[in-house]
Every structure is written in C-alpha cells, then in structure tokens.
mmCIF file of C-alpha atoms in Angstrom:
data_model
loop_
_atom_site.group_PDB
_atom_site.id
_atom_site.type_symbol
_atom_site.label_atom_id
_atom_site.label_comp_id
_atom_site.label_asym_id
_atom_site.label_seq_id
_atom_site.Cartn_x
_atom_site.Cartn_y
_atom_site.Cartn_z
ATOM 1 C CA GLY A 217 -9.397 33.101 -12.871
ATOM 2 C CA GLU A 218 -7.529 34.774 -10.247
ATOM 3 C CA SER A 219 -4.496 32.925 -8.670
ATOM 4 C CA PRO A 220 -4.795 31.994 -5.298
ATOM 5 C CA PRO A 221 -2.791 34.049 -3.138
ATOM 6 C CA GLU A 222 0.847 32.551 -1.901
ATOM 7 C CA GLN A 223 0.503 33.007 1.885
ATOM 8 C CA LYS A 224 0.864 30.163 4.201
ATOM 9 C CA GLU A 225 -2.306 27.948 3.914
ATOM 10 C CA SER A 226 -3.950 25.450 6.006
ATOM 11 C CA THR A 227 -3.189 21.976 5.883
ATOM 12 C CA LEU A 228 -5.862 21.155 4.346
ATOM 13 C CA THR A 229 -6.452 23.334 1.647
ATOM 14 C CA LEU A 230 -2.937 23.313 0.648
ATOM 15 C CA TRP A 231 -2.977 19.914 -1.396
ATOM 16 C CA ILE A 232 -6.397 21.477 -2.755
ATOM 17 C CA THR A 233 -5.401 25.354 -3.571
ATOM 18 C CA THR A 234 -6.759 24.126 -7.443
ATOM 19 C CA LEU A 235 -10.085 22.119 -6.470
ATOM 20 C CA TRP A 236 -11.454 25.541 -7.964
ATOM 21 C CA LEU A 237 -10.442 24.313 -11.427
ATOM 22 C CA CYS A 238 -12.405 20.598 -11.307
ATOM 23 C CA GLU A 239 -15.299 19.228 -10.871
ATOM 24 C CA GLU A 240 -16.480 18.259 -7.209
ATOM 25 C CA SER A 241 -16.959 14.754 -8.596
ATOM 26 C CA GLU A 242 -13.363 14.336 -9.414
ATOM 27 C CA ILE A 243 -12.260 15.617 -5.923
ATOM 28 C CA GLY A 244 -13.783 13.041 -3.699
ATOM 29 C CA SER A 245 -12.420 10.251 -4.965
ATOM 30 C CA ILE A 246 -8.712 11.414 -4.938
ATOM 31 C CA ILE A 247 -8.336 13.359 -2.088
ATOM 32 C CA ASN A 248 -8.629 11.849 1.710
ATOM 33 C CA MET A 249 -6.976 13.914 4.409
ATOM 34 C CA THR A 250 -5.797 11.205 6.950
ATOM 35 C CA GLU A 251 -4.178 12.162 10.515
ATOM 36 C CA GLU A 252 -3.100 8.844 11.453
ATOM 37 C CA ASN A 253 -4.185 7.406 14.649
ATOM 38 C CA GLU A 254 -2.457 4.856 16.834
ATOM 39 C CA ASP A 255 -6.102 4.113 18.758
ATOM 40 C CA LEU A 256 -7.087 2.192 15.526
ATOM 41 C CA THR A 257 -7.352 -1.817 15.344
ATOM 42 C CA PRO A 258 -4.852 -3.232 12.557
ATOM 43 C CA ILE A 259 -6.018 -4.924 9.325
ATOM 44 C CA THR A 260 -3.064 -6.722 7.455
ATOM 45 C CA VAL A 261 -4.624 -8.163 3.902
ATOM 46 C CA VAL A 262 -3.242 -11.172 2.754
ATOM 47 C CA THR A 263 -3.191 -11.660 -0.958
ATOM 48 C CA GLY A 264 -1.890 -14.941 -2.757
ATOM 49 C CA PHE A 265 -2.494 -17.700 -5.129
ATOM 50 C CA LEU A 266 -4.125 -20.878 -3.896
ATOM 51 C CA GLY A 267 -1.159 -23.356 -2.956
ATOM 52 C CA ALA A 268 0.832 -20.402 -1.908
ATOM 53 C CA GLY A 269 0.825 -21.562 1.524
ATOM 54 C CA LYS A 270 -2.382 -18.851 3.255
ATOM 55 C CA THR A 271 -4.493 -22.260 4.729
ATOM 56 C CA THR A 272 -1.114 -23.067 6.496
ATOM 57 C CA LEU A 273 -0.165 -19.524 7.359
ATOM 58 C CA VAL A 274 -3.808 -19.121 9.135
ATOM 59 C CA ASN A 275 -3.631 -22.211 10.411
ATOM 60 C CA TYR A 276 -0.429 -21.515 12.242
ATOM 61 C CA ILE A 277 -1.650 -18.064 13.668
ATOM 62 C CA LEU A 278 -4.727 -20.199 15.138
ATOM 63 C CA LYS A 279 -3.552 -22.787 16.429
ATOM 64 C CA GLU A 280 0.060 -22.940 16.751
ATOM 65 C CA GLN A 281 1.410 -19.645 17.959
ATOM 66 C CA LYS A 282 0.818 -18.303 21.621
ATOM 67 C CA ASP A 283 2.075 -14.544 21.276
ATOM 68 C CA TRP A 284 -0.633 -12.596 19.319
ATOM 69 C CA LYS A 285 -4.481 -12.617 19.501
ATOM 70 C CA ILE A 286 -5.838 -12.384 16.044
ATOM 71 C CA CYS A 287 -8.933 -11.790 14.671
ATOM 72 C CA VAL A 288 -8.886 -13.667 11.650
ATOM 73 C CA LEU A 289 -11.646 -13.069 8.717
ATOM 74 C CA GLU A 290 -12.103 -15.703 5.786
ATOM 75 C CA ASN A 291 -13.537 -14.401 2.938
ATOM 76 C CA GLU A 292 -16.897 -16.559 1.663
ATOM 77 C CA PHE A 293 -15.258 -17.338 -2.005
ATOM 78 C CA GLY A 294 -11.919 -18.679 -0.845
ATOM 79 C CA GLU A 295 -10.271 -22.136 0.323
ATOM 80 C CA VAL A 296 -11.552 -23.345 3.748
ATOM 81 C CA ALA A 297 -8.395 -21.863 5.759
ATOM 82 C CA ILE A 298 -9.000 -23.842 8.895
ATOM 83 C CA ASP A 299 -9.204 -27.762 9.925
ATOM 84 C CA ASP A 300 -12.695 -28.765 8.243
ATOM 85 C CA GLY A 301 -13.412 -30.799 11.581
ATOM 86 C CA LEU A 302 -13.130 -27.131 13.193
ATOM 87 C CA VAL A 303 -15.062 -25.403 11.143
ATOM 88 C CA ALA A 304 -18.178 -27.912 10.086
ATOM 89 C CA GLU A 305 -20.086 -27.347 13.040
ATOM 90 C CA SER A 306 -18.749 -23.709 13.775
ATOM 91 C CA LEU A 307 -19.919 -21.630 10.829
ATOM 92 C CA ASP A 308 -23.079 -21.632 11.140
ATOM 93 C CA ALA A 309 -22.758 -19.986 14.179
ATOM 94 C CA PRO A 310 -25.098 -16.511 14.206
ATOM 95 C CA GLU A 311 -21.642 -14.522 14.175
ATOM 96 C CA ASP A 312 -19.943 -16.868 12.150
ATOM 97 C CA LEU A 313 -17.737 -16.942 14.576
ATOM 98 C CA ILE A 314 -14.792 -19.746 16.003
ATOM 99 C CA THR A 315 -12.954 -18.713 18.941
ATOM 100 C CA MET A 316 -9.767 -20.659 19.096
ATOM 101 C CA ASP A 317 -7.709 -22.250 22.379
ATOM 102 C CA ASN A 318 -4.644 -19.459 22.020
ATOM 103 C CA GLY A 319 -7.640 -16.420 22.463
ATOM 104 C CA CYS A 320 -7.681 -15.938 17.994
ATOM 105 C CA ILE A 321 -10.843 -15.705 16.253
ATOM 106 C CA CYS A 322 -11.979 -16.973 12.872
ATOM 107 C CA CYS A 323 -14.862 -15.218 11.295
ATOM 108 C CA SER A 324 -15.863 -16.066 7.578
ATOM 109 C CA VAL A 325 -17.241 -12.888 6.010
ATOM 110 C CA ARG A 326 -20.651 -14.009 3.971
ATOM 111 C CA GLY A 327 -20.955 -10.877 1.948
ATOM 112 C CA ASP A 328 -20.958 -7.738 3.546
ATOM 113 C CA LEU A 329 -17.052 -6.414 4.839
ATOM 114 C CA VAL A 330 -18.384 -3.113 6.477
ATOM 115 C CA ARG A 331 -21.315 -5.335 8.189
ATOM 116 C CA THR A 332 -18.429 -8.188 9.684
ATOM 117 C CA LEU A 333 -16.016 -5.706 10.799
ATOM 118 C CA GLY A 334 -18.672 -3.544 12.101
ATOM 119 C CA SER A 335 -20.161 -6.313 14.512
ATOM 120 C CA LEU A 336 -16.427 -7.015 15.490
ATOM 121 C CA ALA A 337 -15.640 -3.260 16.187
ATOM 122 C CA LYS A 338 -17.250 -3.354 20.058
ATOM 123 C CA ARG A 339 -14.984 -6.828 20.761
ATOM 124 C CA ARG A 340 -11.742 -4.834 18.762
ATOM 125 C CA LYS A 341 -9.756 -3.748 22.009
ATOM 126 C CA ASP A 342 -9.280 -7.770 22.361
ATOM 127 C CA PHE A 343 -7.625 -8.266 19.311
ATOM 128 C CA ASP A 344 -4.186 -7.008 18.736
ATOM 129 C CA ALA A 345 -4.809 -7.437 15.202
ATOM 130 C CA VAL A 346 -7.146 -7.992 12.283
ATOM 131 C CA LEU A 347 -5.985 -10.535 9.199
ATOM 132 C CA LEU A 348 -8.393 -10.226 6.215
ATOM 133 C CA GLU A 349 -7.394 -13.499 3.833
ATOM 134 C CA THR A 350 -8.442 -12.614 0.640
ATOM 135 C CA THR A 351 -7.980 -15.441 -1.525
ATOM 136 C CA GLY A 352 -8.360 -14.820 -5.386
ATOM 137 C CA LEU A 353 -8.274 -10.689 -5.195
ATOM 138 C CA ALA A 354 -5.263 -9.493 -6.890
ATOM 139 C CA ASP A 355 -6.280 -6.220 -6.365
ATOM 140 C CA PRO A 356 -7.068 -5.152 -2.533
ATOM 141 C CA ALA A 357 -8.339 -1.614 -3.818
ATOM 142 C CA PRO A 358 -11.957 -1.811 -2.834
ATOM 143 C CA ILE A 359 -11.016 -3.298 0.644
ATOM 144 C CA VAL A 360 -8.422 -0.294 1.008
ATOM 145 C CA TYR A 361 -11.427 2.244 -0.745
ATOM 146 C CA THR A 362 -13.762 0.753 2.061
ATOM 147 C CA ILE A 363 -12.000 0.723 4.963
ATOM 148 C CA GLN A 364 -10.734 4.185 4.420
ATOM 149 C CA THR A 365 -13.698 6.160 3.298
ATOM 150 C CA ASN A 366 -16.924 4.241 5.067
ATOM 151 C CA PRO A 367 -16.756 6.253 8.752
ATOM 152 C CA LYS A 368 -17.487 3.113 10.958
ATOM 153 C CA MET A 369 -14.762 1.580 9.423
ATOM 154 C CA SER A 370 -12.287 4.508 9.677
ATOM 155 C CA ASP A 371 -13.450 5.335 13.334
ATOM 156 C CA ASN A 372 -12.773 2.037 14.358
ATOM 157 C CA TYR A 373 -9.604 0.384 11.740
ATOM 158 C CA ARG A 374 -7.179 1.206 9.496
ATOM 159 C CA ILE A 375 -4.993 -0.706 6.971
ATOM 160 C CA ASP A 376 -1.694 -1.991 8.741
ATOM 161 C CA SER A 377 0.434 -3.657 5.375
ATOM 162 C CA ILE A 378 -0.687 -5.733 2.245
ATOM 163 C CA VAL A 379 1.146 -9.063 2.318
ATOM 164 C CA SER A 380 1.189 -11.166 -0.422
ATOM 165 C CA LEU A 381 1.998 -14.883 0.367
ATOM 166 C CA ALA A 382 4.090 -16.339 -2.951
ATOM 167 C CA ASP A 383 4.773 -19.680 -3.690
ATOM 168 C CA CYS A 384 8.922 -19.713 -4.713
ATOM 169 C CA LYS A 385 8.470 -22.973 -6.562
ATOM 170 C CA HIS A 386 5.683 -21.372 -8.711
ATOM 171 C CA LEU A 387 5.749 -17.544 -8.782
ATOM 172 C CA ALA A 388 7.586 -17.300 -11.642
ATOM 173 C CA SER A 389 5.584 -19.368 -14.051
ATOM 174 C CA HIS A 390 2.574 -17.633 -12.896
ATOM 175 C CA LEU A 391 4.839 -13.726 -13.395
ATOM 176 C CA ASP A 392 5.118 -15.223 -16.822
ATOM 177 C CA GLU A 393 1.782 -15.964 -17.516
ATOM 178 C CA LYS A 394 -0.047 -14.173 -20.810
ATOM 179 C CA LYS A 395 -2.909 -12.522 -20.409
ATOM 180 C CA PRO A 396 -5.186 -10.966 -23.572
ATOM 181 C CA ASP A 397 -4.527 -7.781 -24.663
ATOM 182 C CA ASN A 398 -1.237 -7.301 -22.858
ATOM 183 C CA SER A 399 -3.304 -6.669 -19.401
ATOM 184 C CA VAL A 400 -1.426 -7.545 -16.333
ATOM 185 C CA ASN A 401 -1.876 -10.737 -14.903
ATOM 186 C CA GLU A 402 -2.712 -11.219 -10.980
ATOM 187 C CA ALA A 403 0.280 -12.683 -9.861
ATOM 188 C CA LEU A 404 2.118 -9.260 -10.463
ATOM 189 C CA GLN A 405 -0.551 -7.656 -9.698
ATOM 190 C CA GLN A 406 -0.254 -9.191 -5.968
ATOM 191 C CA ILE A 407 3.740 -8.213 -5.418
ATOM 192 C CA ALA A 408 2.789 -4.767 -7.194
ATOM 193 C CA PHE A 409 0.563 -3.822 -4.500
ATOM 194 C CA SER A 410 2.618 -5.588 -1.335
ATOM 195 C CA ASP A 411 4.172 -4.157 0.948
ATOM 196 C CA LYS A 412 5.420 -7.284 2.646
ATOM 197 C CA ILE A 413 5.971 -10.194 0.488
ATOM 198 C CA LEU A 414 6.574 -13.655 2.123
ATOM 199 C CA LEU A 415 8.448 -15.436 -0.193
ATOM 200 C CA ASN A 416 7.029 -19.085 1.318
ATOM 201 C CA LYS A 417 8.672 -22.581 0.341
ATOM 202 C CA VAL A 418 12.152 -21.392 -0.126
ATOM 203 C CA ASP A 419 13.572 -25.206 0.924
ATOM 204 C CA LEU A 420 11.961 -26.387 -2.007
ATOM 205 C CA VAL A 421 14.042 -24.795 -4.936
ATOM 206 C CA SER A 422 18.087 -23.833 -5.233
ATOM 207 C CA THR A 423 19.558 -20.691 -4.248
ATOM 208 C CA GLU A 424 20.172 -19.630 -7.371
ATOM 209 C CA GLU A 425 16.753 -19.842 -8.367
ATOM 210 C CA LYS A 426 15.640 -18.215 -4.897
ATOM 211 C CA ASP A 427 18.140 -15.451 -5.525
ATOM 212 C CA ALA A 428 16.631 -14.508 -9.304
ATOM 213 C CA LEU A 429 13.127 -14.929 -7.973
ATOM 214 C CA LYS A 430 14.088 -12.305 -5.391
ATOM 215 C CA ALA A 431 15.909 -9.817 -8.151
ATOM 216 C CA ARG A 432 12.449 -10.282 -10.129
ATOM 217 C CA ILE A 433 10.243 -9.250 -7.340
ATOM 218 C CA LYS A 434 12.718 -5.936 -6.610
ATOM 219 C CA ASN A 435 11.995 -5.029 -10.636
ATOM 220 C CA ILE A 436 8.697 -5.166 -9.929
ATOM 221 C CA ASN A 437 8.098 -3.539 -6.439
ATOM 222 C CA ASN A 438 11.531 -2.308 -4.947
ATOM 223 C CA PHE A 439 9.939 -1.300 -1.780
ATOM 224 C CA ALA A 440 8.324 -4.370 -0.819
ATOM 225 C CA THR A 441 10.015 -6.323 2.358
ATOM 226 C CA ILE A 442 10.511 -9.843 1.454
ATOM 227 C CA ILE A 443 10.827 -12.159 4.113
ATOM 228 C CA GLU A 444 11.656 -16.155 3.441
ATOM 229 C CA THR A 445 9.324 -18.560 4.773
ATOM 230 C CA GLU A 446 9.396 -22.296 5.137
ATOM 231 C CA ARG A 447 5.841 -23.805 5.483
ATOM 232 C CA SER A 448 4.507 -20.324 6.138
ATOM 233 C CA ARG A 449 5.940 -19.932 9.546
ATOM 234 C CA ALA A 450 6.294 -16.052 9.114
ATOM 235 C CA PRO A 451 7.456 -14.129 11.797
ATOM 236 C CA LEU A 452 4.185 -12.257 12.819
ATOM 237 C CA GLU A 453 6.128 -9.489 14.020
ATOM 238 C CA LYS A 454 7.481 -8.015 11.048
ATOM 239 C CA ILE A 455 3.628 -8.598 9.074
ATOM 240 C CA LEU A 456 0.954 -7.296 11.798
ATOM 241 C CA ASN A 457 1.156 -3.811 13.602
ATOM 242 C CA VAL A 458 4.160 -2.400 11.218
ATOM 243 C CA SER A 459 2.536 0.516 9.951
ATOM 244 C CA ALA A 460 3.614 -0.710 6.257
ATOM 245 C CA PHE A 461 0.578 0.877 4.941
ATOM 246 C CA SER A 462 1.132 4.506 6.618
ATOM 247 C CA MET A 463 1.812 7.468 4.997
ATOM 248 C CA GLU A 464 5.244 7.693 7.158
ATOM 249 C CA SER A 465 6.421 4.407 5.859
ATOM 250 C CA ILE A 466 7.845 6.121 2.853
ATOM 251 C CA LEU A 467 10.568 7.983 5.173
ATOM 252 C CA LYS A 468 12.305 4.360 6.104
ATOM 253 C CA PHE A 469 12.761 3.496 2.469
ATOM 254 C CA ASP A 470 16.386 2.462 1.685
ATOM 255 C CA PRO A 471 17.447 5.725 0.501
ATOM 256 C CA GLY A 472 19.567 3.667 -2.907
ATOM 257 C CA PHE A 473 15.893 2.959 -3.962
ATOM 258 C CA PHE A 474 15.345 6.327 -5.432
ATOM 259 C CA ASP A 475 19.192 6.265 -6.865
ATOM 260 C CA ASP A 476 18.820 6.457 -11.195
ATOM 261 C CA GLU A 477 19.061 3.081 -12.121
ATOM 262 C CA ASP A 478 18.189 3.532 -15.525
ATOM 263 C CA ASP A 479 20.823 1.391 -16.687
ATOM 264 C CA LYS A 480 19.781 -1.511 -14.829
ATOM 265 C CA LYS A 481 16.104 -0.720 -16.263
ATOM 266 C CA ILE A 482 16.799 -1.091 -20.015
ATOM 267 C CA HIS A 483 16.854 -5.027 -18.813
ATOM 268 C CA ASN A 484 13.669 -4.663 -16.627
ATOM 269 C CA LEU A 485 10.970 -6.381 -19.446
ATOM 270 C CA GLU A 486 8.274 -6.473 -16.644
ATOM 271 C CA LEU A 487 4.869 -5.274 -17.649
ATOM 272 C CA VAL A 488 4.814 -3.672 -14.069
ATOM 273 C CA SER A 489 7.665 -1.964 -12.259
ATOM 274 C CA SER A 490 8.510 0.512 -9.396
ATOM 275 C CA VAL A 491 10.245 4.169 -10.279
ATOM 276 C CA GLY A 492 11.833 6.164 -7.208
ATOM 277 C CA VAL A 493 12.416 9.798 -8.118
ATOM 278 C CA LYS A 494 14.017 12.755 -5.693
ATOM 279 C CA PHE A 495 15.189 16.011 -6.109
ATOM 280 C CA GLU A 496 15.895 18.841 -4.160
ATOM 281 C CA GLY A 497 14.073 21.962 -3.731
ATOM 282 C CA ASN A 498 10.242 23.136 -2.404
ATOM 283 C CA LEU A 499 6.879 22.214 -4.638
ATOM 284 C CA HIS A 500 4.687 24.555 -5.597
ATOM 285 C CA ALA A 501 1.013 23.383 -4.147
ATOM 286 C CA GLN A 502 -1.109 24.325 -7.504
ATOM 287 C CA TYR A 503 1.129 23.287 -9.776
ATOM 288 C CA PHE A 504 1.816 19.841 -8.286
ATOM 289 C CA ASN A 505 -1.926 19.651 -7.299
ATOM 290 C CA MET A 506 -2.748 19.737 -11.183
ATOM 291 C CA PHE A 507 0.277 17.133 -11.811
ATOM 292 C CA MET A 508 -1.429 14.815 -9.566
ATOM 293 C CA MET A 509 -4.968 15.550 -10.712
ATOM 294 C CA ASP A 510 -3.952 14.949 -14.272
ATOM 295 C CA LEU A 511 -1.756 11.717 -13.633
ATOM 296 C CA LEU A 512 -4.530 10.233 -11.839
ATOM 297 C CA ARG A 513 -7.565 10.908 -14.445
ATOM 298 C CA GLU A 514 -5.306 9.670 -17.394
ATOM 299 C CA ARG A 515 -3.402 6.240 -15.674
ATOM 300 C CA ALA A 516 -5.211 5.910 -12.179
ATOM 301 C CA SER A 517 -5.982 2.034 -13.472
ATOM 302 C CA ASP A 518 -2.329 1.390 -13.886
ATOM 303 C CA LEU A 519 -1.209 3.115 -10.733
ATOM 304 C CA TYR A 520 -1.348 0.915 -8.331
ATOM 305 C CA ARG A 521 0.763 2.463 -5.530
ATOM 306 C CA THR A 522 2.421 5.863 -5.293
ATOM 307 C CA LYS A 523 4.054 7.595 -1.911
ATOM 308 C CA GLY A 524 5.767 10.694 -1.685
ATOM 309 C CA VAL A 525 7.597 13.216 0.502
ATOM 310 C CA LEU A 526 7.124 16.604 -0.246
ATOM 311 C CA SER A 527 8.327 20.089 0.651
ATOM 312 C CA PHE A 528 5.902 22.700 -0.477
ATOM 313 C CA HIS A 529 7.029 26.793 -0.845
ATOM 314 C CA GLY A 530 5.092 28.668 1.707
ATOM 315 C CA GLN A 531 4.192 25.820 4.636
ATOM 316 C CA GLY A 532 7.653 26.558 6.624
ATOM 317 C CA ALA A 533 9.021 23.772 8.016
ATOM 318 C CA THR A 534 6.048 20.975 7.632
ATOM 319 C CA LYS A 535 7.578 18.157 5.900
ATOM 320 C CA PHE A 536 4.475 16.238 3.806
ATOM 321 C CA VAL A 537 3.737 12.631 3.247
ATOM 322 C CA PHE A 538 1.169 10.886 0.924
ATOM 323 C CA GLN A 539 0.406 7.106 -0.128
ATOM 324 C CA GLY A 540 -2.393 6.351 -2.228
ATOM 325 C CA VAL A 541 -3.682 2.860 -4.310
ATOM 326 C CA HIS A 542 -4.984 3.792 -7.686
ATOM 327 C CA ASP A 543 -6.656 7.058 -7.347
ATOM 328 C CA GLN A 544 -7.427 6.748 -3.446
ATOM 329 C CA ILE A 545 -4.455 9.061 -1.917
ATOM 330 C CA ASN A 546 -3.694 10.076 1.459
ATOM 331 C CA PHE A 547 -1.946 13.091 2.167
ATOM 332 C CA GLY A 548 -1.252 15.100 5.412
ATOM 333 C CA PRO A 549 1.516 16.306 7.361
ATOM 334 C CA ALA A 550 4.879 13.647 8.676
ATOM 335 C CA LYS A 551 5.003 13.426 12.441
ATOM 336 C CA ASN A 552 7.929 15.453 12.288
ATOM 337 C CA PRO A 553 9.118 18.507 10.524
ATOM 338 C CA TRP A 554 12.277 19.200 7.922
ATOM 339 C CA GLY A 555 15.257 19.405 10.101
ATOM 340 C CA GLU A 556 17.113 22.987 10.178
ATOM 341 C CA ASP A 557 19.841 21.920 8.389
ATOM 342 C CA GLU A 558 18.136 19.044 6.256
ATOM 343 C CA LYS A 559 17.710 19.011 2.578
ATOM 344 C CA ARG A 560 14.396 19.624 1.059
ATOM 345 C CA ILE A 561 14.744 16.447 -0.856
ATOM 346 C CA ASN A 562 11.243 15.602 -1.857
ATOM 347 C CA LYS A 563 11.091 11.599 -3.205
ATOM 348 C CA PHE A 564 8.430 9.898 -4.738
ATOM 349 C CA VAL A 565 7.462 5.946 -5.396
ATOM 350 C CA PHE A 566 5.660 4.833 -8.225
ATOM 351 C CA ILE A 567 4.519 1.294 -8.929
ATOM 352 C CA GLY A 568 2.333 0.412 -11.743
ATOM 353 C CA LYS A 569 2.526 -0.843 -15.491
ATOM 354 C CA ASN A 570 3.915 0.707 -18.644
ATOM 355 C CA LEU A 571 5.887 3.845 -16.419
ATOM 356 C CA ASP A 572 8.268 5.913 -17.996
ATOM 357 C CA ARG A 573 11.116 7.158 -15.384
ATOM 358 C CA LYS A 574 11.679 10.437 -17.623
ATOM 359 C CA GLU A 575 8.129 11.337 -18.289
ATOM 360 C CA LEU A 576 7.084 11.090 -14.817
ATOM 361 C CA THR A 577 10.467 13.117 -13.712
ATOM 362 C CA GLU A 578 10.042 15.495 -15.886
ATOM 363 C CA GLY A 579 6.686 16.427 -14.730
ATOM 364 C CA LEU A 580 7.265 16.558 -11.301
ATOM 365 C CA MET A 581 10.390 18.862 -11.944
ATOM 366 C CA GLU A 582 7.651 21.363 -13.673
ATOM 367 C CA CYS A 583 6.108 21.482 -10.198
ATOM 368 C CA LEU A 584 9.132 23.320 -8.387
ATOM 369 C CA TYR A 585 8.414 26.778 -7.351
ATOM 370 C CA LYS A 586 10.486 29.442 -8.356
ATOM 371 C CA GLU A 587 11.691 32.415 -7.004
ATOM 372 C CA SER A 588 10.845 34.504 -10.084
ATOM 373 C CA GLU A 589 7.375 33.772 -10.498
ATOM 374 C CA THR A 590 7.060 36.015 -7.264
ATOM 375 C CA ALA A 591 8.703 38.465 -9.141
ATOM 376 C CA LYS A 592 6.735 38.763 -12.104
#
C-alpha cells in the first residue's frame, strides 16, 4: 500500500493515520477522541475492600460534611453504606432515592447503571459531584467504558477520578495473597487502577509500618496520590472534581517519576508495577499508531492504566495527550501547545502486570521520526 502523505493532518486523523492497516472492528474499542468538557458532571469511582472504611466515608459525606452536594450511588451487591434505619423505609421509593439533610442524595443502583444515571441526568446540575461506590469491583474498566462510550452518559458525565480506599492495617496481607495461575489479586488491581489512594486507619499502625506500605504502593502505582486518613475523614476537595482521570493530568506529574529507576526496580518483586518512559524528539504518527495497536492487541488485559504526552512530526506546536484503561484510549490535543523554547519531551506511563521497561522504551524509541526518511 501507499504510505500516507507527510503533510499536516487534522487532529482526528493524526492518531489513526494507519487505520487502513487494521480491521474496522479492532479500531472502535481502541480509539476514543476526546474533547474535555467542563460542563459535564464529574463522577468519582470509589473501590476498596469490605472493611476498608467505605461505609464510614459514605456516611461522612451524606451526614456530616456540609460543603458539598454529592449524589452517592450505591451498587446493589455492596454492603449497605448508610445507617440501616435511614435505608429501611426509603429504598423502595420509585427511584431508590434518599435525600439527605445536607442536600446530598443516596441512590441504590439496581441493575443498570446507565438507567440510574440517565434518570439523574435532568437533576445533575443540583450536585457538585457523583460518587459511585463499587464494593468488590477490582476493575473499574466496565464503568469507564460505559460512561465514555454511551452517548447518554458522555453527554452528561465524565470520569473525574478513581479512588481506592485502603485499610492501612490489612492492605499488606491483601497484597500478599497468592492467586492461582499467577493471576493478579483484587487488592493489586485496585491500587493499580487508582488516581487517588485513601490510606485509611493510619492511626492503627506504626510510622515504620505506614512508610513501608506507602513505599510498596508507590512500586505498584507511582502516579497515584496517597492521602492519609483516620476514620475515613477524607479532605473531599482532594478527591472530588479534581480531574485526576483527565488526559491533562499527566502534565502535572512529578518529573522525578520518569527518571530511570532500573537500579531500584531490581528490588520490586510485585506482579504489578508502574513504568515511566521519557525521551526527546518528534514521533512518527504512523509508527506510533502501529506500536500502540500491537501493544493493546497483545497486552490490553495486562495494561491497567496508560498515559502519555506526545509531540508528533508535522503537527506544529500542538501537544497531544492520551490516557487509557485497558484498550480504552482517550486521545486529543492538550489545552496548551508546546512552548517556543520548550523541549519536545515525550512522556509515557504504563501501569500493569509483568511490564518490561527496556522493551517498552525500545519500542517507543523506534517510533521517533527520522529526517533521513524523507530524503529516501
């Protein structure tokens, strides 16, 4: 086949210059062009084990704090997160909706999340945020997929952040739990998917135990923010409406994350880890697209989270960002272009199972645009 021309493509075609190489069915699940919309109601997805403190967190949000009007969605297979007395009479109401004194509401999701969020859409402006509590769900990908790909959802809502509530006292034993066939246990997955980790019950462990646990969490997921809490009293401004899930969030990363940590990584025995890669230059759109297609085709289930900042040949000063969960990739231009004197440093974050830093780095470096190619 003939190579695509080198002239400046539109944003839409940049990521997909090589889709003519792929079957159509492969493409739909991988590419999701996104313009971030500030008018959408933010959804915070909360994961965590029974006993980690989600009940206490939800009670705090619904009954004690007065600064936020939050819609709390409870899934039907979870523990009852509000006082039994409050729930008993109300859950049979037409919309399974309970209105609290502080303006928050609690809603039980029975069956279809789309139906529940759809019925709330007309009232969504009444709330500062939606908190979706997902007891027992280690992989939030189905929720992310639903909200991003269903037009009724994506026209009204956006995923704001994925928050994991972790029990400081028991997390280590959960992480140590061995699963058959070397599969990843739920605690590892919850940490790996998170943008924010509420390290709860810090008052029940020693400083040494807490520090060791934080170091271990950083090995698994180096880009999540760890917030220490007691009795689930989370500073809500740090977990609600923070745009931690947005493509732009990678631009705020600690630059030290991308330093080569090979020496340290020798000691990382976790099944799940985070890898940061950075290098200067412009990427070749076609080569990069092929690399990502191949990577996602072969390793999508192993890749929990991906993020990137990209500079492409032929795209002027446009800075591109992407972020994904498994094979769901959002991609688009950053709000601000590359600065006139700014070095074109491409940055990539991968969090997943059995990641090979050297292999990923070499594969990405192969995608650099080389001036010699136009001279041929």
